[in-house]
CSV table of C-alpha atoms in Angstrom, one decimal:
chain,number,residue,atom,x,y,z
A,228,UNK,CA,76.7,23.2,-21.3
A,229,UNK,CA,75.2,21.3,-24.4
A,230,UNK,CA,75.5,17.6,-24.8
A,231,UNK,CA,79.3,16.5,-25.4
A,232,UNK,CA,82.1,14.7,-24.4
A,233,UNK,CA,84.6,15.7,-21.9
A,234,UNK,CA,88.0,14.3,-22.8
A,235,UNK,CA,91.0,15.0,-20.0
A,236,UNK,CA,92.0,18.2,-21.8
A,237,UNK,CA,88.9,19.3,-24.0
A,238,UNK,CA,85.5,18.8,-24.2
A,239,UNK,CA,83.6,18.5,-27.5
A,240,UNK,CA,80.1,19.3,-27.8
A,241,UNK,CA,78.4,17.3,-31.0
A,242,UNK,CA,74.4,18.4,-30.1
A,243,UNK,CA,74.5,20.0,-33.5
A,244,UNK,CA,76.2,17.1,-35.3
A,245,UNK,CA,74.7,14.2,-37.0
A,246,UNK,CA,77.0,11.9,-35.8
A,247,UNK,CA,78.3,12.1,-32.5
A,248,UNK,CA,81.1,11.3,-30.3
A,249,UNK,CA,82.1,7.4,-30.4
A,250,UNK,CA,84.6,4.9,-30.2
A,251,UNK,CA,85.4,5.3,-34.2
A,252,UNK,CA,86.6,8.8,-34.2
A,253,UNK,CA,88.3,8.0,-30.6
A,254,UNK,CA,90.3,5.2,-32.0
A,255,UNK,CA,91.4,7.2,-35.3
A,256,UNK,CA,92.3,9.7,-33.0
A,257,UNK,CA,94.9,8.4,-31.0
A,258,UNK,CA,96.0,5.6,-33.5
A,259,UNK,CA,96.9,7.8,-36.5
A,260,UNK,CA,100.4,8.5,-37.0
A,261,UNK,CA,101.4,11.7,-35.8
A,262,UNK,CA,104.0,13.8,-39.2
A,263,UNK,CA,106.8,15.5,-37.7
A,264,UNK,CA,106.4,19.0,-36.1
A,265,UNK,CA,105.4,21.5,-39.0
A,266,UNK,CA,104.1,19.1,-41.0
A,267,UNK,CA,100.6,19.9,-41.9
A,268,UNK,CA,97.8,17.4,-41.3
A,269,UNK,CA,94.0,17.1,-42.9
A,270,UNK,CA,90.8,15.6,-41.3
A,271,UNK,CA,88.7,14.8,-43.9
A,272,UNK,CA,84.7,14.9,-42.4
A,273,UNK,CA,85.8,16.4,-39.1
A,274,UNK,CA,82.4,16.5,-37.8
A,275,UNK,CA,82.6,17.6,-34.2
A,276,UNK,CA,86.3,18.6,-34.4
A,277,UNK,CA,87.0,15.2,-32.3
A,278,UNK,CA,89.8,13.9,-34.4
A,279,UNK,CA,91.5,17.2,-34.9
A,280,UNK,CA,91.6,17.9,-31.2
A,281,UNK,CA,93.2,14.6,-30.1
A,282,UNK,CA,95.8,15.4,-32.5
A,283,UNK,CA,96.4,18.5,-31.4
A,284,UNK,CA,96.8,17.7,-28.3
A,285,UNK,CA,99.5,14.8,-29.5
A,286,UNK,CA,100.9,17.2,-31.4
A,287,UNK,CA,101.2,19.5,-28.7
A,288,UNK,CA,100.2,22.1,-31.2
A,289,UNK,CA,103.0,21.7,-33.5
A,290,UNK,CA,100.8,20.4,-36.6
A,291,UNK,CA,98.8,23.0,-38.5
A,292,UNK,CA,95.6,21.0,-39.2
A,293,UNK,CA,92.8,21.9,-41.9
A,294,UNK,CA,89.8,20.3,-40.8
A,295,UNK,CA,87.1,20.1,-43.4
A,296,UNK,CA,83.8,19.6,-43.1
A,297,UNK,CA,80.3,18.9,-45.5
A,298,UNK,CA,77.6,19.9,-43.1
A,299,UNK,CA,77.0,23.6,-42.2
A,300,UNK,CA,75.9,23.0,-38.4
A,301,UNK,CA,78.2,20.5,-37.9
A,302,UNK,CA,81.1,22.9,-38.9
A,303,UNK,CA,79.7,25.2,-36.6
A,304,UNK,CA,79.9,23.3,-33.5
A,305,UNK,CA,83.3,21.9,-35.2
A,306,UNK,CA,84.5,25.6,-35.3
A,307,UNK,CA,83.3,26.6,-31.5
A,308,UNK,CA,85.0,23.5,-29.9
A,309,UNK,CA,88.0,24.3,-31.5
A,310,UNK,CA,87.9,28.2,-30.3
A,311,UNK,CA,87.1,26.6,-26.7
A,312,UNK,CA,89.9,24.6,-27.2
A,313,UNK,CA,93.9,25.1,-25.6
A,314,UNK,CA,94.6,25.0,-29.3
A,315,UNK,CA,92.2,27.3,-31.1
A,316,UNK,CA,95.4,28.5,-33.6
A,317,UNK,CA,96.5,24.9,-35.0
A,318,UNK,CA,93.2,23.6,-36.2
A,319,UNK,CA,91.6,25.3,-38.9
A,320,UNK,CA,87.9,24.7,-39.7
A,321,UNK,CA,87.3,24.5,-43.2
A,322,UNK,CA,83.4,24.7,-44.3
A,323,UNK,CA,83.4,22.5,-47.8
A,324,UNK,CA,82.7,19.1,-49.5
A,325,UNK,CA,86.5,17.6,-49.9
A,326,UNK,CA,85.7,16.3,-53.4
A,327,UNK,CA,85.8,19.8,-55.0
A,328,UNK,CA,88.6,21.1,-52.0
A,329,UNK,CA,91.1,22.9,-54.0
A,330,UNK,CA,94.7,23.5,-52.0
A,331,UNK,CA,98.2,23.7,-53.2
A,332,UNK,CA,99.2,22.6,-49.5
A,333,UNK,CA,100.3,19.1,-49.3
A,334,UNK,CA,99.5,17.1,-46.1
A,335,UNK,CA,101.7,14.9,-44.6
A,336,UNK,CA,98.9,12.7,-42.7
A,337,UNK,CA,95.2,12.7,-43.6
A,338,UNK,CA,92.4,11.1,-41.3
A,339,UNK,CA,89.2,10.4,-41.9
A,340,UNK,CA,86.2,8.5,-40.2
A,341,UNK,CA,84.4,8.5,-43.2
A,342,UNK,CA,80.7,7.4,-44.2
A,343,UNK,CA,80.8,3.2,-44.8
A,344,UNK,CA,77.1,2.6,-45.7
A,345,UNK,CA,76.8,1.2,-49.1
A,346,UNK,CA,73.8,0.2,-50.8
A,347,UNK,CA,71.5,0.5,-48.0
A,348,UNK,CA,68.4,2.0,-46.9
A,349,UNK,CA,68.2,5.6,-46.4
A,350,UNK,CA,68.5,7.3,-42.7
A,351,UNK,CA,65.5,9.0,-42.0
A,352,UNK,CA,67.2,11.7,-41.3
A,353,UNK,CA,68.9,13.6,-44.3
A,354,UNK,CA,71.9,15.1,-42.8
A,355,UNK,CA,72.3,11.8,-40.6
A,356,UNK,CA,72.1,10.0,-44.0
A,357,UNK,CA,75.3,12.4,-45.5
A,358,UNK,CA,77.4,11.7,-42.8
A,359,UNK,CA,76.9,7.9,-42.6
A,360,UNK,CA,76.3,6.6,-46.4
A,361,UNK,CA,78.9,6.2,-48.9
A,362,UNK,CA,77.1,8.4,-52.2
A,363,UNK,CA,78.0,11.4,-50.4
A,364,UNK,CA,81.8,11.0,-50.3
A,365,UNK,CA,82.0,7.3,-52.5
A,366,UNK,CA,85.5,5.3,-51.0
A,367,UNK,CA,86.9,5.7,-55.0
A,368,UNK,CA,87.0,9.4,-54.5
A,369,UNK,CA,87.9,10.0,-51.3
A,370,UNK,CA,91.2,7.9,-52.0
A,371,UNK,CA,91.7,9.8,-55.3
A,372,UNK,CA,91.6,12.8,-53.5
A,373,UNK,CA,93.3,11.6,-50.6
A,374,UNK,CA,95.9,10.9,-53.3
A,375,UNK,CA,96.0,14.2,-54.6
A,376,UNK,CA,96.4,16.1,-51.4
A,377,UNK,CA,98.7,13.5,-49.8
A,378,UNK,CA,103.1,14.1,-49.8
A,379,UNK,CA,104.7,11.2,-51.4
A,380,UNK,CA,105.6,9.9,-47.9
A,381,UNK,CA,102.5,10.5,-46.2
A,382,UNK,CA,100.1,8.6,-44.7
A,383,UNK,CA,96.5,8.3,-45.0
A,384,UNK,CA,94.8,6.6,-41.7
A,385,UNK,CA,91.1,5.2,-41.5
A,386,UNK,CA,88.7,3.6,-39.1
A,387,UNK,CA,85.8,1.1,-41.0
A,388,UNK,CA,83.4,-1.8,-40.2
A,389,UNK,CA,85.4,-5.0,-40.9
A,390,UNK,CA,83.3,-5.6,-45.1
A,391,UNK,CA,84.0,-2.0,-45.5
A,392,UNK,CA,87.6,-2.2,-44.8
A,393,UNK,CA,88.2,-4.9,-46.9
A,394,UNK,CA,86.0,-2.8,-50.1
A,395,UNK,CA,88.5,0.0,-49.4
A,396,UNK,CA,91.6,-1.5,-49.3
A,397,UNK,CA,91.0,-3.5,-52.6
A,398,UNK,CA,89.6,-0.3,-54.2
A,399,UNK,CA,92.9,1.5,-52.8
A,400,UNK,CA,95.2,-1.6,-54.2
A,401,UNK,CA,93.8,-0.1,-57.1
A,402,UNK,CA,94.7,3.1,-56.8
A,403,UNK,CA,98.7,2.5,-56.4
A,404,UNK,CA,98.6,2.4,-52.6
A,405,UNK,CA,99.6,0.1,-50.1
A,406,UNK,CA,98.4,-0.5,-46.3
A,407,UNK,CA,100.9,-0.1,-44.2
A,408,UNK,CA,99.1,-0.9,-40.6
A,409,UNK,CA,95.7,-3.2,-39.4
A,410,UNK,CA,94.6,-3.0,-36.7
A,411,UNK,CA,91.5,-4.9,-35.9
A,412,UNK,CA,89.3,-4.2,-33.5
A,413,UNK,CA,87.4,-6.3,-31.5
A,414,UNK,CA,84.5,-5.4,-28.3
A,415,UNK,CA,85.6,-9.1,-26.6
A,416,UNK,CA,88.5,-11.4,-27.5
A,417,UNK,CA,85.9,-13.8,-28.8
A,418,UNK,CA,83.5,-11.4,-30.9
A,419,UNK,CA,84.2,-11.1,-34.1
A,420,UNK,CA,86.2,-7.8,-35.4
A,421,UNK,CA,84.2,-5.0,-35.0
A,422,UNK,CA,86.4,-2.1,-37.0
A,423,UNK,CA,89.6,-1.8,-38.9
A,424,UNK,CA,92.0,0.8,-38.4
A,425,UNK,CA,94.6,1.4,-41.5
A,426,UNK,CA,96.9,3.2,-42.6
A,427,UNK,CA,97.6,3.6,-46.4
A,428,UNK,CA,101.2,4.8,-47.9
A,429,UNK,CA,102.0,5.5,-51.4
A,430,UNK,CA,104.7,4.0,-51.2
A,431,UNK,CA,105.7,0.5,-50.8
A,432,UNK,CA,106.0,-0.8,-47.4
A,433,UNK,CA,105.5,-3.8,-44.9
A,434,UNK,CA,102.2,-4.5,-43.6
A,435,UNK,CA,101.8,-4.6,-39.6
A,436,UNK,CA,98.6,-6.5,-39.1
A,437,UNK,CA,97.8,-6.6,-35.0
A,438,UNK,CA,94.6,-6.7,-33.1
A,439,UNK,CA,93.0,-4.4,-30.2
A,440,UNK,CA,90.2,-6.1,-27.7
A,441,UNK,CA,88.3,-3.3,-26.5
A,442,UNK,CA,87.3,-5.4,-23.0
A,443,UNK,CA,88.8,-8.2,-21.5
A,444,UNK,CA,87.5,-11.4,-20.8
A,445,UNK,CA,86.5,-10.1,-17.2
A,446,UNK,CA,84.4,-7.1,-18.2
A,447,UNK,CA,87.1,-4.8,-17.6
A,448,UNK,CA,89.0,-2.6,-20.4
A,449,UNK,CA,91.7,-4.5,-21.8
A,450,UNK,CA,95.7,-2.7,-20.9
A,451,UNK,CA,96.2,-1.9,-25.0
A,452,UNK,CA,92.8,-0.2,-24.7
A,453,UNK,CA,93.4,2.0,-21.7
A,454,UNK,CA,97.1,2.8,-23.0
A,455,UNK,CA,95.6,3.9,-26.5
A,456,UNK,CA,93.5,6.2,-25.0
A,457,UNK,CA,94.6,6.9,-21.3
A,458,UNK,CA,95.4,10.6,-22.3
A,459,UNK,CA,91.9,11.4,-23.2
A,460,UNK,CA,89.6,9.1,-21.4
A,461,UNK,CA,88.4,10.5,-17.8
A,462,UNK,CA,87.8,7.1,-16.8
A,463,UNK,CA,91.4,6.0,-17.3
């Protein structure tokens, strides 16, 4: 078996992809808003097929979900975990750069972990570079397109780095939308927050702002931690 991650119900190999299996895409996973049954979902930059999977398996299966995807290998790991998956028929790999995706399907949630670097030097490594710096998929964009491909009462959900967040939600306010969750994250309760989880609306609405500590004061995973992700983590 090639080098992965086993979740309780799936396992996702990411050998093949330039950014692998990590608390970001774990956290999107579970904390995005699940549409009602039949309503289709996208995951923009699916990489490995991570945050697809956990939301098929939320889902039950009941979502179809288009996961799109830049990279050529990394689709094509995407696309085998998915076949090996109990829910080869609800995700859809879709080989493609999202910025000239053309669909008359409207989505009812999109996710994305998207690439945060801005301005900084260059990863070494080119496809490593794609997936983690901002001129491949620049924030301004990926919310216009988000935009475009989004129902009037959808939701588009997020994870960033705390500066990153903050770009995007201003670039957003921008845009017409509003955040409608934040949730930041934090390693310790005295670290300082380490992501941001959102979730944008195009519609007006009130803003939930809560935090998640990954590990409690004692070393040990904090309760809102393990109930986020007890359905996927092994340890949990």
């Amino acid at each position: 078996m090639s080098a992965g991650f086993q979740c309780k119900k799936f396992y996702v190999a990411h050998d093949q992809c330039a950014m692998k299996v990590g608390t970001d895409g774990l956290l999107l996973g579970a904390f995005a808003p699940l549409p009602q049954p039949g309503r289709p979902i996208l995951d923009i930059g699916t990489g490995s097929g991570l945050i697809s999977l956990m939301l098929a398996q939320r889902s039950c299966g009941a979502n179809a979900i288009d996961a799109i995807e830049l990279d050529n290998t990394a689709a094509l790991q995407a696309a085998t975990n998915i076949a090996n998956s109990p829910w080869p028929t609800a995700v859809q790999l879709i080989k493609g750069d999202i910025l000239t995706y053309q669909s008359n399907k409207r989505y009812s949630l999109i996710v994305s972990n998207p690439p945060f670097f801005q301005q900084a030097l260059p990863a070494t490594d080119a496809r490593r570079h794609q997936a983690r710096h901002t001129d491949s998929l620049p924030f301004a964009r990926l919310l216009e397109k988000a935009k475009a491909l989004l129902v009037e009462e959808g939701v588009f959900a997020v994870v960033l780095p705390l500066v990153s967040a903050e770009i995007f939600c201003a670039l957003a306010q921008q845009q017409g939308w509003f955040v409608s969750r934040y949730c930041a994250v934090k390693a310790t309760p005295n670290k300082p927050i380490l992501r941001a989880l959102l979730c944008l609306r195009l519609q007006p609405s009130t803003k939930t702002e809560y935090q998640l500590i990954i590990t409690a004061a004692d070393g040990s995973y904090s309760q809102d931690y393990k109930a986020l992700l007890k359905d996927f983590y092994l340890k949990f």
